[in-house]
């Protein structure tokens, strides 16, 4: 009897950018008496079904984007006599879907870290429950990952989580509803132990795979301080102090380490936090800009962001503090007009962004936008391959539309073409070369070009293209570029490294 953990994907690049952390967390939650689980990340290569035998337990983690492939893998595993267990955001939202069409034996709703052991035991004993309500576990119970099972030569970035949950409530995002709005922060000891374990193995690039690394803003503190009851203020202050303690300890790690995370733009008003990030070698962060217009920001409940010149200023402040910004923008909002694309492309250049991504508005389950959209289509008879639009993730990949919400002014083709054009402009050779000046040597400038091209190839060309031959070509090119890129991330192990003191 073997345990398998599968990260499904319909595209395999041979090389991975960021390690899917959950695979190694559930590996750690697997009792040792069952042996090391077989870990399959299909973003590297597809699963080999012959490895699955009768009586095995197969855990599959799905989000909406890979649910369809996940169900294929689940059915295949069930046919081979295995117990199939689904987890992940999508399975938690639609457990009945995994049971009906994914061949599920059981579905876990919520955090899998603690319950996984019980689920395995129940499957082996032949008495699995259909649905396990795991809920949100406290940070002290988050499981550290089994990094000893990480293949040394497949991924560019390892991933460590420091906090789950996000206090914001953006309408297109499900994180705050699934992981909660109360930040669950891990203690710095366990975080540093994982980071050191990775550096000992030779990983110096580590993504802090958090919902929001900056969960307490100065504005939050100010508002809490004004209240008569100071309990919330003290709670927030403590959370903030813990962040600083973590970053101070990270600053004592080898100086060649590079961290990347996800924050909100409000950090630009917090020079002390930015300085601590710089000292801790957090050299890059994804910042959700979403829209460059105030109307666009309002429409996605993100009016804590700013627009126009103030936006450029804020993004530049983060960059000047030594933190490179990967700006994330959404196109296809109701408020977008033809000139929005031009304005976004110009702003992305002006704001000193090191990387950028331009995604098209998709209503994802679990979000406020999805609920509104689903309700608006309740009488819509449209089906693609027999599937209603409101279950778009079940439509075969090559038939799936790229946009789901009708736009008051722009056609779907126009939004797609203009989005592609913004990607092209931001990642043109001359623009990348100019941006590569942020690195010190010719060698690193060339590396920057290669990585920028890879990023664009993986996220724009496989995401926006609709015909399967274009997607295949883009995947092939990305695989070629990814191999030499990965070598740039490799470094000598430091087996003797110790955890820095508090
Ligand atoms: S988009 Fe970012 S800031 Fe908004 S709720 Fe999601 S994680 Fe939080």
GROMACS .gro file of C-alpha atoms and ligand atoms in nm:
model
  510
    1UNK     CA    1   0.000   0.000   0.000
    2UNK     CA    2   0.136   0.337  -0.103
    3UNK     CA    3   0.032   0.697  -0.051
    4UNK     CA    4   0.043   0.924  -0.357
    5UNK     CA    5   0.011   1.302  -0.362
    6UNK     CA    6  -0.073   1.457  -0.697
    7UNK     CA    7  -0.069   1.818  -0.813
    8UNK     CA    8  -0.267   1.796  -1.139
    9UNK     CA    9  -0.188   2.004  -1.446
   10UNK     CA   10  -0.283   1.978  -1.812
   11UNK     CA   11   0.046   2.145  -1.907
   12UNK     CA   12   0.388   2.003  -1.810
   13UNK     CA   13   0.698   2.220  -1.846
   14UNK     CA   14   0.963   1.973  -1.721
   15UNK     CA   15   1.086   2.242  -1.483
   16UNK     CA   16   0.886   2.417  -1.210
   17UNK     CA   17   0.903   2.782  -1.112
   18UNK     CA   18   0.764   2.758  -0.756
   19UNK     CA   19   0.742   2.437  -0.555
   20UNK     CA   20   0.377   2.346  -0.481
   21UNK     CA   21   0.415   2.359  -0.106
   22UNK     CA   22   0.104   2.160  -0.015
   23UNK     CA   23   0.255   1.841  -0.162
   24UNK     CA   24   0.543   1.852   0.085
   25UNK     CA   25   0.322   1.960   0.376
   26UNK     CA   26   0.090   1.663   0.330
   27UNK     CA   27   0.395   1.441   0.285
   28UNK     CA   28   0.497   1.556   0.635
   29UNK     CA   29   0.146   1.481   0.765
   30UNK     CA   30   0.163   1.126   0.626
   31UNK     CA   31   0.248   0.885   0.912
   32UNK     CA   32   0.597   0.735   0.859
   33UNK     CA   33   0.462   0.381   0.899
   34UNK     CA   34   0.319   0.411   0.544
   35UNK     CA   35   0.656   0.501   0.395
   36UNK     CA   36   0.742   0.816   0.200
   37UNK     CA   37   0.453   0.921  -0.025
   38UNK     CA   38   0.503   0.927  -0.400
   39UNK     CA   39   0.488   1.292  -0.498
   40UNK     CA   40   0.371   1.378  -0.849
   41UNK     CA   41   0.372   1.735  -0.973
   42UNK     CA   42   0.218   1.733  -1.318
   43UNK     CA   43   0.354   2.080  -1.393
   44UNK     CA   44   0.682   1.884  -1.430
   45UNK     CA   45   0.548   1.571  -1.600
   46UNK     CA   46   0.221   1.377  -1.621
   47UNK     CA   47   0.144   1.101  -1.373
   48UNK     CA   48   0.242   0.744  -1.459
   49UNK     CA   49  -0.083   0.551  -1.384
   50UNK     CA   50   0.100   0.218  -1.358
   51UNK     CA   51   0.245   0.336  -1.024
   52UNK     CA   52  -0.103   0.324  -0.866
   53UNK     CA   53  -0.220  -0.010  -0.728
   54UNK     CA   54  -0.529  -0.148  -0.555
   55UNK     CA   55  -0.550  -0.032  -0.193
   56UNK     CA   56  -0.330   0.278  -0.244
   57UNK     CA   57  -0.447   0.619  -0.123
   58UNK     CA   58  -0.422   0.904  -0.373
   59UNK     CA   59  -0.448   1.265  -0.247
   60UNK     CA   60  -0.525   1.523  -0.516
   61UNK     CA   61  -0.519   1.898  -0.446
   62UNK     CA   62  -0.730   2.113  -0.676
   63UNK     CA   63  -0.801   2.478  -0.739
   64UNK     CA   64  -1.052   2.586  -1.002
   65UNK     CA   65  -0.786   2.611  -1.275
   66UNK     CA   66  -0.675   2.248  -1.252
   67UNK     CA   67  -0.997   2.084  -1.128
   68UNK     CA   68  -1.082   1.923  -1.463
   69UNK     CA   69  -0.742   1.755  -1.495
   70UNK     CA   70  -0.765   1.663  -1.125
   71UNK     CA   71  -1.092   1.478  -1.188
   72UNK     CA   72  -0.933   1.286  -1.477
   73UNK     CA   73  -0.648   1.176  -1.249
   74UNK     CA   74  -0.898   1.085  -0.975
   75UNK     CA   75  -1.110   0.866  -1.205
   76UNK     CA   76  -0.800   0.696  -1.336
   77UNK     CA   77  -0.675   0.623  -0.982
   78UNK     CA   78  -1.017   0.495  -0.873
   79UNK     CA   79  -1.030   0.260  -1.174
   80UNK     CA   80  -0.699   0.119  -1.057
   81UNK     CA   81  -0.850   0.037  -0.719
   82UNK     CA   82  -0.715   0.325  -0.511
   83UNK     CA   83  -0.900   0.539  -0.256
   84UNK     CA   84  -0.911   0.892  -0.396
   85UNK     CA   85  -0.914   1.194  -0.164
   86UNK     CA   86  -0.958   1.550  -0.284
   87UNK     CA   87  -0.853   1.866  -0.104
   88UNK     CA   88  -0.776   2.227  -0.196
   89UNK     CA   89  -0.990   2.536  -0.240
   90UNK     CA   90  -1.205   2.404  -0.523
   91UNK     CA   91  -1.278   2.069  -0.359
   92UNK     CA   92  -1.384   2.255  -0.045
   93UNK     CA   93  -1.629   2.468  -0.244
   94UNK     CA   94  -1.772   2.184  -0.457
   95UNK     CA   95  -1.728   1.856  -0.268
   96UNK     CA   96  -2.022   1.699  -0.450
   97UNK     CA   97  -1.853   1.764  -0.786
   98UNK     CA   98  -1.543   1.566  -0.684
   99UNK     CA   99  -1.768   1.284  -0.556
  100UNK     CA  100  -1.985   1.278  -0.868
  101UNK     CA  101  -1.737   1.322  -1.148
  102UNK     CA  102  -1.389   1.298  -0.994
  103UNK     CA  103  -1.413   0.943  -0.863
  104UNK     CA  104  -1.366   1.072  -0.507
  105UNK     CA  105  -1.378   0.837  -0.213
  106UNK     CA  106  -1.359   1.137   0.021
  107UNK     CA  107  -1.324   1.514   0.014
  108UNK     CA  108  -1.149   1.731   0.273
  109UNK     CA  109  -1.291   2.081   0.328
  110UNK     CA  110  -1.047   2.327   0.483
  111UNK     CA  111  -0.687   2.287   0.603
  112UNK     CA  112  -0.554   1.938   0.538
  113UNK     CA  113  -0.243   1.952   0.760
  114UNK     CA  114  -0.391   1.779   1.065
  115UNK     CA  115  -0.679   1.572   0.928
  116UNK     CA  116  -0.480   1.397   0.654
  117UNK     CA  117  -0.355   1.127   0.894
  118UNK     CA  118  -0.715   1.038   0.997
  119UNK     CA  119  -0.830   1.032   0.636
  120UNK     CA  120  -0.555   0.786   0.540
  121UNK     CA  121  -0.635   0.562   0.837
  122UNK     CA  122  -1.008   0.565   0.754
  123UNK     CA  123  -0.940   0.480   0.388
  124UNK     CA  124  -0.713   0.190   0.485
  125UNK     CA  125  -0.970   0.063   0.735
  126UNK     CA  126  -1.237   0.078   0.462
  127UNK     CA  127  -1.455   0.331   0.649
  128UNK     CA  128  -1.387   0.667   0.486
  129UNK     CA  129  -1.631   0.952   0.538
  130UNK     CA  130  -1.755   1.120   0.222
  131UNK     CA  131  -1.671   1.469   0.349
  132UNK     CA  132  -1.426   1.573   0.621
  133UNK     CA  133  -1.479   1.917   0.774
  134UNK     CA  134  -1.123   2.019   0.862
  135UNK     CA  135  -1.196   2.391   0.909
  136UNK     CA  136  -0.928   2.651   0.973
  137UNK     CA  137  -0.657   2.528   1.205
  138UNK     CA  138  -0.453   2.768   1.424
  139UNK     CA  139  -0.105   2.865   1.305
  140UNK     CA  140   0.065   2.651   1.574
  141UNK     CA  141  -0.078   2.343   1.404
  142UNK     CA  142   0.044   2.426   1.051
  143UNK     CA  143   0.266   2.140   0.941
  144UNK     CA  144   0.625   2.218   0.832
  145UNK     CA  145   0.703   2.066   0.492
  146UNK     CA  146   0.917   1.753   0.428
  147UNK     CA  147   1.190   1.923   0.228
  148UNK     CA  148   1.401   1.607   0.231
  149UNK     CA  149   1.160   1.478  -0.039
  150UNK     CA  150   1.212   1.779  -0.267
  151UNK     CA  151   1.396   1.684  -0.588
  152UNK     CA  152   1.712   1.898  -0.598
  153UNK     CA  153   1.705   1.982  -0.969
  154UNK     CA  154   1.349   2.056  -1.074
  155UNK     CA  155   1.236   2.384  -0.917
  156UNK     CA  156   1.365   2.742  -0.925
  157UNK     CA  157   1.198   2.859  -0.605
  158UNK     CA  158   1.115   2.663  -0.291
  159UNK     CA  159   0.817   2.786  -0.089
  160UNK     CA  160   0.760   2.851   0.280
  161UNK     CA  161   0.441   2.986   0.432
  162UNK     CA  162   0.454   3.243   0.712
  163UNK     CA  163   0.086   3.345   0.736
  164UNK     CA  164  -0.256   3.229   0.613
  165UNK     CA  165  -0.553   3.461   0.564
  166UNK     CA  166  -0.596   3.818   0.444
  167UNK     CA  167  -0.793   4.098   0.616
  168UNK     CA  168  -0.900   4.259   0.285
  169UNK     CA  169  -1.210   4.162   0.088
  170UNK     CA  170  -1.136   4.205  -0.284
  171UNK     CA  171  -1.436   4.097  -0.488
  172UNK     CA  172  -1.242   3.881  -0.738
  173UNK     CA  173  -1.046   3.690  -0.472
  174UNK     CA  174  -1.153   3.389  -0.265
  175UNK     CA  175  -0.861   3.388  -0.021
  176UNK     CA  176  -1.029   3.599   0.248
  177UNK     CA  177  -1.338   3.378   0.239
  178UNK     CA  178  -1.157   3.042   0.239
  179UNK     CA  179  -0.846   3.117   0.451
  180UNK     CA  180  -1.029   3.380   0.655
  181UNK     CA  181  -0.970   3.748   0.725
  182UNK     CA  182  -0.791   3.691   1.053
  183UNK     CA  183  -0.417   3.645   0.982
  184UNK     CA  184  -0.286   3.317   1.122
  185UNK     CA  185   0.084   3.383   1.162
  186UNK     CA  186   0.340   3.110   1.225
  187UNK     CA  187   0.607   3.161   1.490
  188UNK     CA  188   0.945   3.270   1.357
  189UNK     CA  189   1.122   2.956   1.493
  190UNK     CA  190   0.936   2.711   1.270
  191UNK     CA  191   0.961   2.939   0.966
  192UNK     CA  192   1.336   2.977   1.005
  193UNK     CA  193   1.385   2.606   1.059
  194UNK     CA  194   1.223   2.543   0.720
  195UNK     CA  195   1.421   2.816   0.548
  196UNK     CA  196   1.747   2.684   0.691
  197UNK     CA  197   1.657   2.327   0.589
  198UNK     CA  198   1.612   2.453   0.233
  199UNK     CA  199   1.935   2.655   0.229
  200UNK     CA  200   2.123   2.350   0.360
  201UNK     CA  201   1.996   2.165   0.051
  202UNK     CA  202   2.111   2.443  -0.184
  203UNK     CA  203   1.791   2.649  -0.228
  204UNK     CA  204   1.863   3.016  -0.188
  205UNK     CA  205   1.554   3.146  -0.370
  206UNK     CA  206   1.248   3.108  -0.151
  207UNK     CA  207   0.895   3.228  -0.214
  208UNK     CA  208   0.708   3.321   0.103
  209UNK     CA  209   0.385   3.165  -0.018
  210UNK     CA  210   0.153   3.385   0.188
  211UNK     CA  211  -0.188   3.528   0.114
  212UNK     CA  212  -0.061   3.866   0.233
  213UNK     CA  213   0.279   3.910   0.401
  214UNK     CA  214   0.174   4.257   0.523
  215UNK     CA  215  -0.147   4.178   0.713
  216UNK     CA  216  -0.143   4.479   0.948
  217UNK     CA  217  -0.115   4.823   0.790
  218UNK     CA  218  -0.046   5.151   0.967
  219UNK     CA  219  -0.403   5.257   0.888
  220UNK     CA  220  -0.539   4.942   1.057
  221UNK     CA  221  -0.338   5.029   1.367
  222UNK     CA  222  -0.454   5.390   1.366
  223UNK     CA  223  -0.821   5.286   1.342
  224UNK     CA  224  -0.782   5.028   1.619
  225UNK     CA  225  -0.607   5.279   1.842
  226UNK     CA  226  -0.898   5.521   1.816
  227UNK     CA  227  -1.140   5.264   1.960
  228UNK     CA  228  -1.219   5.273   2.326
  229UNK     CA  229  -1.157   4.903   2.366
  230UNK     CA  230  -0.784   4.866   2.302
  231UNK     CA  231  -0.784   4.483   2.278
  232UNK     CA  232  -0.782   4.483   1.897
  233UNK     CA  233  -0.507   4.743   1.888
  234UNK     CA  234  -0.285   4.524   2.108
  235UNK     CA  235  -0.359   4.217   1.896
  236UNK     CA  236  -0.262   4.400   1.577
  237UNK     CA  237   0.047   4.547   1.738
  238UNK     CA  238   0.157   4.203   1.844
  239UNK     CA  239   0.107   4.065   1.492
  240UNK     CA  240   0.314   4.352   1.353
  241UNK     CA  241   0.591   4.298   1.609
  242UNK     CA  242   0.605   3.929   1.518
  243UNK     CA  243   0.660   4.030   1.153
  244UNK     CA  244   0.952   4.249   1.255
  245UNK     CA  245   1.098   3.974   1.473
  246UNK     CA  246   1.080   3.731   1.181
  247UNK     CA  247   1.243   3.976   0.941
  248UNK     CA  248   1.518   4.062   1.190
  249UNK     CA  249   1.607   3.693   1.213
  250UNK     CA  250   1.590   3.648   0.835
  251UNK     CA  251   1.840   3.933   0.805
  252UNK     CA  252   2.093   3.710   0.984
  253UNK     CA  253   2.067   3.438   0.716
  254UNK     CA  254   2.337   3.412   0.445
  255UNK     CA  255   2.332   3.728   0.237
  256UNK     CA  256   2.295   3.536  -0.091
  257UNK     CA  257   1.939   3.437  -0.002
  258UNK     CA  258   1.654   3.590  -0.200
  259UNK     CA  259   1.293   3.597  -0.084
  260UNK     CA  260   0.980   3.688  -0.276
  261UNK     CA  261   0.635   3.745  -0.133
  262UNK     CA  262   0.291   3.904  -0.179
  263UNK     CA  263   0.188   4.233  -0.016
  264UNK     CA  264  -0.061   4.514  -0.059
  265UNK     CA  265   0.040   4.854  -0.190
  266UNK     CA  266  -0.020   5.019   0.148
  267UNK     CA  267   0.328   4.903   0.249
  268UNK     CA  268   0.459   5.205   0.055
  269UNK     CA  269   0.336   5.423   0.345
  270UNK     CA  270   0.534   5.218   0.594
  271UNK     CA  271   0.907   5.292   0.552
  272UNK     CA  272   0.998   5.095   0.864
  273UNK     CA  273   0.839   4.779   0.725
  274UNK     CA  274   0.998   4.830   0.384
  275UNK     CA  275   1.340   4.875   0.543
  276UNK     CA  276   1.293   4.553   0.743
  277UNK     CA  277   1.196   4.371   0.421
  278UNK     CA  278   1.508   4.497   0.246
  279UNK     CA  279   1.731   4.393   0.535
  280UNK     CA  280   1.567   4.048   0.538
  281UNK     CA  281   1.654   4.001   0.169
  282UNK     CA  282   1.289   4.008   0.063
  283UNK     CA  283   1.387   4.139  -0.275
  284UNK     CA  284   1.060   4.112  -0.459
  285UNK     CA  285   0.686   4.118  -0.402
  286UNK     CA  286   0.372   4.066  -0.601
  287UNK     CA  287   0.151   4.371  -0.558
  288UNK     CA  288  -0.209   4.356  -0.680
  289UNK     CA  289  -0.253   4.687  -0.863
  290UNK     CA  290  -0.556   4.547  -1.050
  291UNK     CA  291  -0.672   4.868  -1.213
  292UNK     CA  292  -0.519   5.205  -1.289
  293UNK     CA  293  -0.850   5.391  -1.258
  294UNK     CA  294  -1.040   5.482  -0.938
  295UNK     CA  295  -1.364   5.345  -1.089
  296UNK     CA  296  -1.194   5.011  -1.164
  297UNK     CA  297  -1.060   4.986  -0.809
  298UNK     CA  298  -1.398   5.062  -0.661
  299UNK     CA  299  -1.560   4.794  -0.875
  300UNK     CA  300  -1.335   4.525  -0.724
  301UNK     CA  301  -1.365   4.656  -0.365
  302UNK     CA  302  -1.002   4.755  -0.370
  303UNK     CA  303  -1.035   5.126  -0.306
  304UNK     CA  304  -0.755   5.103  -0.049
  305UNK     CA  305  -0.535   5.115  -0.361
  306UNK     CA  306  -0.466   5.448  -0.528
  307UNK     CA  307  -0.470   5.546  -0.896
  308UNK     CA  308  -0.290   5.782  -1.133
  309UNK     CA  309   0.030   5.964  -1.029
  310UNK     CA  310  -0.012   5.861  -0.667
  311UNK     CA  311  -0.011   5.499  -0.781
  312UNK     CA  312   0.314   5.547  -0.975
  313UNK     CA  313   0.464   5.714  -0.670
  314UNK     CA  314   0.368   5.432  -0.435
  315UNK     CA  315   0.503   5.160  -0.661
  316UNK     CA  316   0.824   5.355  -0.706
  317UNK     CA  317   0.859   5.397  -0.330
  318UNK     CA  318   0.853   5.020  -0.286
  319UNK     CA  319   1.112   4.978  -0.562
  320UNK     CA  320   1.337   5.253  -0.422
  321UNK     CA  321   1.328   5.081  -0.084
  322UNK     CA  322   1.499   4.783  -0.253
  323UNK     CA  323   1.193   4.562  -0.313
  324UNK     CA  324   1.127   4.476  -0.679
  325UNK     CA  325   0.761   4.481  -0.773
  326UNK     CA  326   0.571   4.227  -0.981
  327UNK     CA  327   0.262   4.433  -1.059
  328UNK     CA  328  -0.058   4.240  -1.122
  329UNK     CA  329  -0.331   4.399  -1.337
  330UNK     CA  330  -0.679   4.280  -1.436
  331UNK     CA  331  -0.838   4.358  -1.772
  332UNK     CA  332  -1.202   4.320  -1.867
  333UNK     CA  333  -1.351   4.516  -1.575
  334UNK     CA  334  -1.680   4.685  -1.664
  335UNK     CA  335  -1.513   5.023  -1.623
  336UNK     CA  336  -1.230   4.945  -1.872
  337UNK     CA  337  -1.226   5.146  -2.194
  338UNK     CA  338  -0.989   5.119  -2.494
  339UNK     CA  339  -0.766   5.386  -2.340
  340UNK     CA  340  -0.736   5.185  -2.013
  341UNK     CA  341  -0.499   4.940  -2.186
  342UNK     CA  342  -0.273   5.217  -2.312
  343UNK     CA  343  -0.277   5.385  -1.970
  344UNK     CA  344  -0.188   5.055  -1.798
  345UNK     CA  345   0.101   4.984  -2.036
  346UNK     CA  346   0.239   5.335  -1.981
  347UNK     CA  347   0.195   5.317  -1.605
  348UNK     CA  348   0.369   4.979  -1.582
  349UNK     CA  349   0.675   5.135  -1.749
  350UNK     CA  350   0.662   5.457  -1.551
  351UNK     CA  351   0.623   5.290  -1.212
  352UNK     CA  352   0.955   5.101  -1.237
  353UNK     CA  353   0.792   4.759  -1.222
  354UNK     CA  354   1.045   4.479  -1.260
  355UNK     CA  355   0.783   4.227  -1.374
  356UNK     CA  356   0.414   4.255  -1.453
  357UNK     CA  357   0.122   4.028  -1.530
  358UNK     CA  358  -0.196   4.123  -1.709
  359UNK     CA  359  -0.478   3.880  -1.643
  360UNK     CA  360  -0.826   3.875  -1.788
  361UNK     CA  361  -1.119   3.897  -1.548
  362UNK     CA  362  -1.248   3.550  -1.466
  363UNK     CA  363  -1.523   3.487  -1.212
  364UNK     CA  364  -1.370   3.229  -0.979
  365UNK     CA  365  -1.589   3.030  -0.741
  366UNK     CA  366  -1.576   3.143  -0.381
  367UNK     CA  367  -1.557   3.511  -0.480
  368UNK     CA  368  -1.822   3.781  -0.453
  369UNK     CA  369  -1.789   3.842  -0.828
  370UNK     CA  370  -1.868   3.480  -0.901
  371UNK     CA  371  -2.186   3.483  -0.694
  372UNK     CA  372  -2.310   3.796  -0.869
  373UNK     CA  373  -2.223   3.658  -1.209
  374UNK     CA  374  -2.376   3.316  -1.139
  375UNK     CA  375  -2.701   3.478  -1.025
  376UNK     CA  376  -2.710   3.694  -1.339
  377UNK     CA  377  -2.687   3.382  -1.557
  378UNK     CA  378  -2.950   3.176  -1.378
  379UNK     CA  379  -3.180   3.180  -1.684
  380UNK     CA  380  -2.904   3.163  -1.945
  381UNK     CA  381  -2.936   2.848  -2.156
  382UNK     CA  382  -2.581   2.873  -2.306
  383UNK     CA  383  -2.391   2.544  -2.295
  384UNK     CA  384  -2.043   2.460  -2.422
  385UNK     CA  385  -1.987   2.086  -2.467
  386UNK     CA  386  -2.304   2.048  -2.260
  387UNK     CA  387  -2.163   2.249  -1.968
  388UNK     CA  388  -2.325   2.573  -1.846
  389UNK     CA  389  -2.093   2.875  -1.842
  390UNK     CA  390  -2.125   2.899  -1.465
  391UNK     CA  391  -1.929   2.572  -1.441
  392UNK     CA  392  -1.661   2.694  -1.683
  393UNK     CA  393  -1.382   2.487  -1.525
  394UNK     CA  394  -1.557   2.169  -1.648
  395UNK     CA  395  -1.550   2.282  -2.012
  396UNK     CA  396  -1.267   2.106  -2.201
  397UNK     CA  397  -0.959   2.329  -2.203
  398UNK     CA  398  -0.953   2.394  -2.580
  399UNK     CA  399  -1.319   2.500  -2.588
  400UNK     CA  400  -1.309   2.723  -2.282
  401UNK     CA  401  -1.381   3.091  -2.344
  402UNK     CA  402  -1.117   3.335  -2.217
  403UNK     CA  403  -1.372   3.584  -2.095
  404UNK     CA  404  -1.704   3.517  -1.929
  405UNK     CA  405  -1.857   3.851  -1.847
  406UNK     CA  406  -2.006   4.053  -2.134
  407UNK     CA  407  -1.848   4.396  -2.147
  408UNK     CA  408  -2.058   4.711  -2.199
  409UNK     CA  409  -1.816   4.862  -2.454
  410UNK     CA  410  -1.548   4.616  -2.562
  411UNK     CA  411  -1.587   4.287  -2.748
  412UNK     CA  412  -1.420   3.974  -2.608
  413UNK     CA  413  -1.177   3.964  -2.903
  414UNK     CA  414  -1.087   4.327  -2.848
  415UNK     CA  415  -1.011   4.271  -2.478
  416UNK     CA  416  -0.799   3.967  -2.564
  417UNK     CA  417  -0.608   4.143  -2.841
  418UNK     CA  418  -0.546   4.454  -2.631
  419UNK     CA  419  -0.435   4.245  -2.333
  420UNK     CA  420  -0.191   4.055  -2.556
  421UNK     CA  421  -0.061   4.386  -2.686
  422UNK     CA  422   0.011   4.511  -2.333
  423UNK     CA  423   0.203   4.189  -2.258
  424UNK     CA  424   0.397   4.234  -2.584
  425UNK     CA  425   0.490   4.591  -2.499
  426UNK     CA  426   0.597   4.520  -2.144
  427UNK     CA  427   0.805   4.217  -2.247
  428UNK     CA  428   0.951   4.352  -2.574
  429UNK     CA  429   1.325   4.289  -2.594
  430UNK     CA  430   1.413   4.657  -2.567
  431UNK     CA  431   1.188   4.711  -2.263
  432UNK     CA  432   1.330   4.404  -2.084
  433UNK     CA  433   1.688   4.508  -2.167
  434UNK     CA  434   1.622   4.851  -2.022
  435UNK     CA  435   1.477   4.704  -1.705
  436UNK     CA  436   1.768   4.460  -1.674
  437UNK     CA  437   1.981   4.759  -1.565
  438UNK     CA  438   1.855   4.681  -1.214
  439UNK     CA  439   2.105   4.392  -1.203
  440UNK     CA  440   2.479   4.450  -1.155
  441UNK     CA  441   2.664   4.247  -1.422
  442UNK     CA  442   2.629   4.157  -1.789
  443UNK     CA  443   2.576   3.795  -1.689
  444UNK     CA  444   2.294   3.886  -1.454
  445UNK     CA  445   2.141   4.113  -1.718
  446UNK     CA  446   2.132   3.822  -1.959
  447UNK     CA  447   1.978   3.606  -1.688
  448UNK     CA  448   1.716   3.876  -1.631
  449UNK     CA  449   1.625   3.872  -2.002
  450UNK     CA  450   1.593   3.494  -2.001
  451UNK     CA  451   1.374   3.490  -1.690
  452UNK     CA  452   1.152   3.772  -1.822
  453UNK     CA  453   1.100   3.583  -2.147
  454UNK     CA  454   1.021   3.265  -1.953
  455UNK     CA  455   0.770   3.445  -1.735
  456UNK     CA  456   0.591   3.586  -2.035
  457UNK     CA  457   0.598   3.252  -2.217
  458UNK     CA  458   0.456   3.058  -1.921
  459UNK     CA  459   0.190   3.301  -1.809
  460UNK     CA  460   0.085   3.499  -2.116
  461UNK     CA  461   0.134   3.261  -2.404
  462UNK     CA  462  -0.014   2.955  -2.238
  463UNK     CA  463  -0.289   3.156  -2.071
  464UNK     CA  464  -0.424   3.381  -2.345
  465UNK     CA  465  -0.383   3.148  -2.646
  466UNK     CA  466  -0.700   2.961  -2.736
  467UNK     CA  467  -0.596   2.708  -2.998
  468UNK     CA  468  -0.424   2.399  -2.869
  469UNK     CA  469  -0.136   2.407  -3.122
  470UNK     CA  470  -0.038   2.756  -3.001
  471UNK     CA  471  -0.055   2.642  -2.641
  472UNK     CA  472   0.160   2.338  -2.724
  473UNK     CA  473   0.415   2.554  -2.902
  474UNK     CA  474   0.424   2.802  -2.613
  475UNK     CA  475   0.469   2.515  -2.366
  476UNK     CA  476   0.757   2.372  -2.572
  477UNK     CA  477   0.934   2.708  -2.588
  478UNK     CA  478   0.880   2.765  -2.215
  479UNK     CA  479   1.029   2.421  -2.141
  480UNK     CA  480   1.341   2.504  -2.346
  481UNK     CA  481   1.392   2.836  -2.170
  482UNK     CA  482   1.311   2.693  -1.827
  483UNK     CA  483   1.603   2.446  -1.820
  484UNK     CA  484   1.889   2.698  -1.842
  485UNK     CA  485   1.690   2.936  -1.620
  486UNK     CA  486   1.670   2.679  -1.343
  487UNK     CA  487   2.048   2.644  -1.339
  488UNK     CA  488   2.073   3.014  -1.262
  489UNK     CA  489   1.884   2.950  -0.940
  490UNK     CA  490   2.106   2.664  -0.828
  491UNK     CA  491   2.369   2.713  -0.563
  492UNK     CA  492   2.607   2.516  -0.341
  493UNK     CA  493   2.439   2.353  -0.038
  494UNK     CA  494   2.528   2.478   0.310
  495UNK     CA  495   2.484   2.164   0.521
  496UNK     CA  496   2.632   2.323   0.831
  497UNK     CA  497   2.401   2.627   0.839
  498UNK     CA  498   2.237   2.695   1.177
  499UNK     CA  499   1.905   2.864   1.256
  500UNK     CA  500   1.973   3.230   1.348
  501UNK     CA  501   1.889   3.320   1.707
  502UNK     CA  502   1.604   3.550   1.808
  503LIG     S1  503  -0.650   4.002  -0.368
  503LIG    FE1  504  -0.483   4.009  -0.219
  503LIG     S2  505  -0.541   4.180  -0.085
  503LIG    FE2  506  -0.728   4.122  -0.194
  503LIG     S3  507  -0.829   3.973  -0.057
  503LIG    FE3  508  -0.706   3.855  -0.203
  503LIG     S4  509  -0.511   3.819  -0.096
  503LIG    FE4  510  -0.617   3.988   0.010
   0.00000   0.00000   0.00000
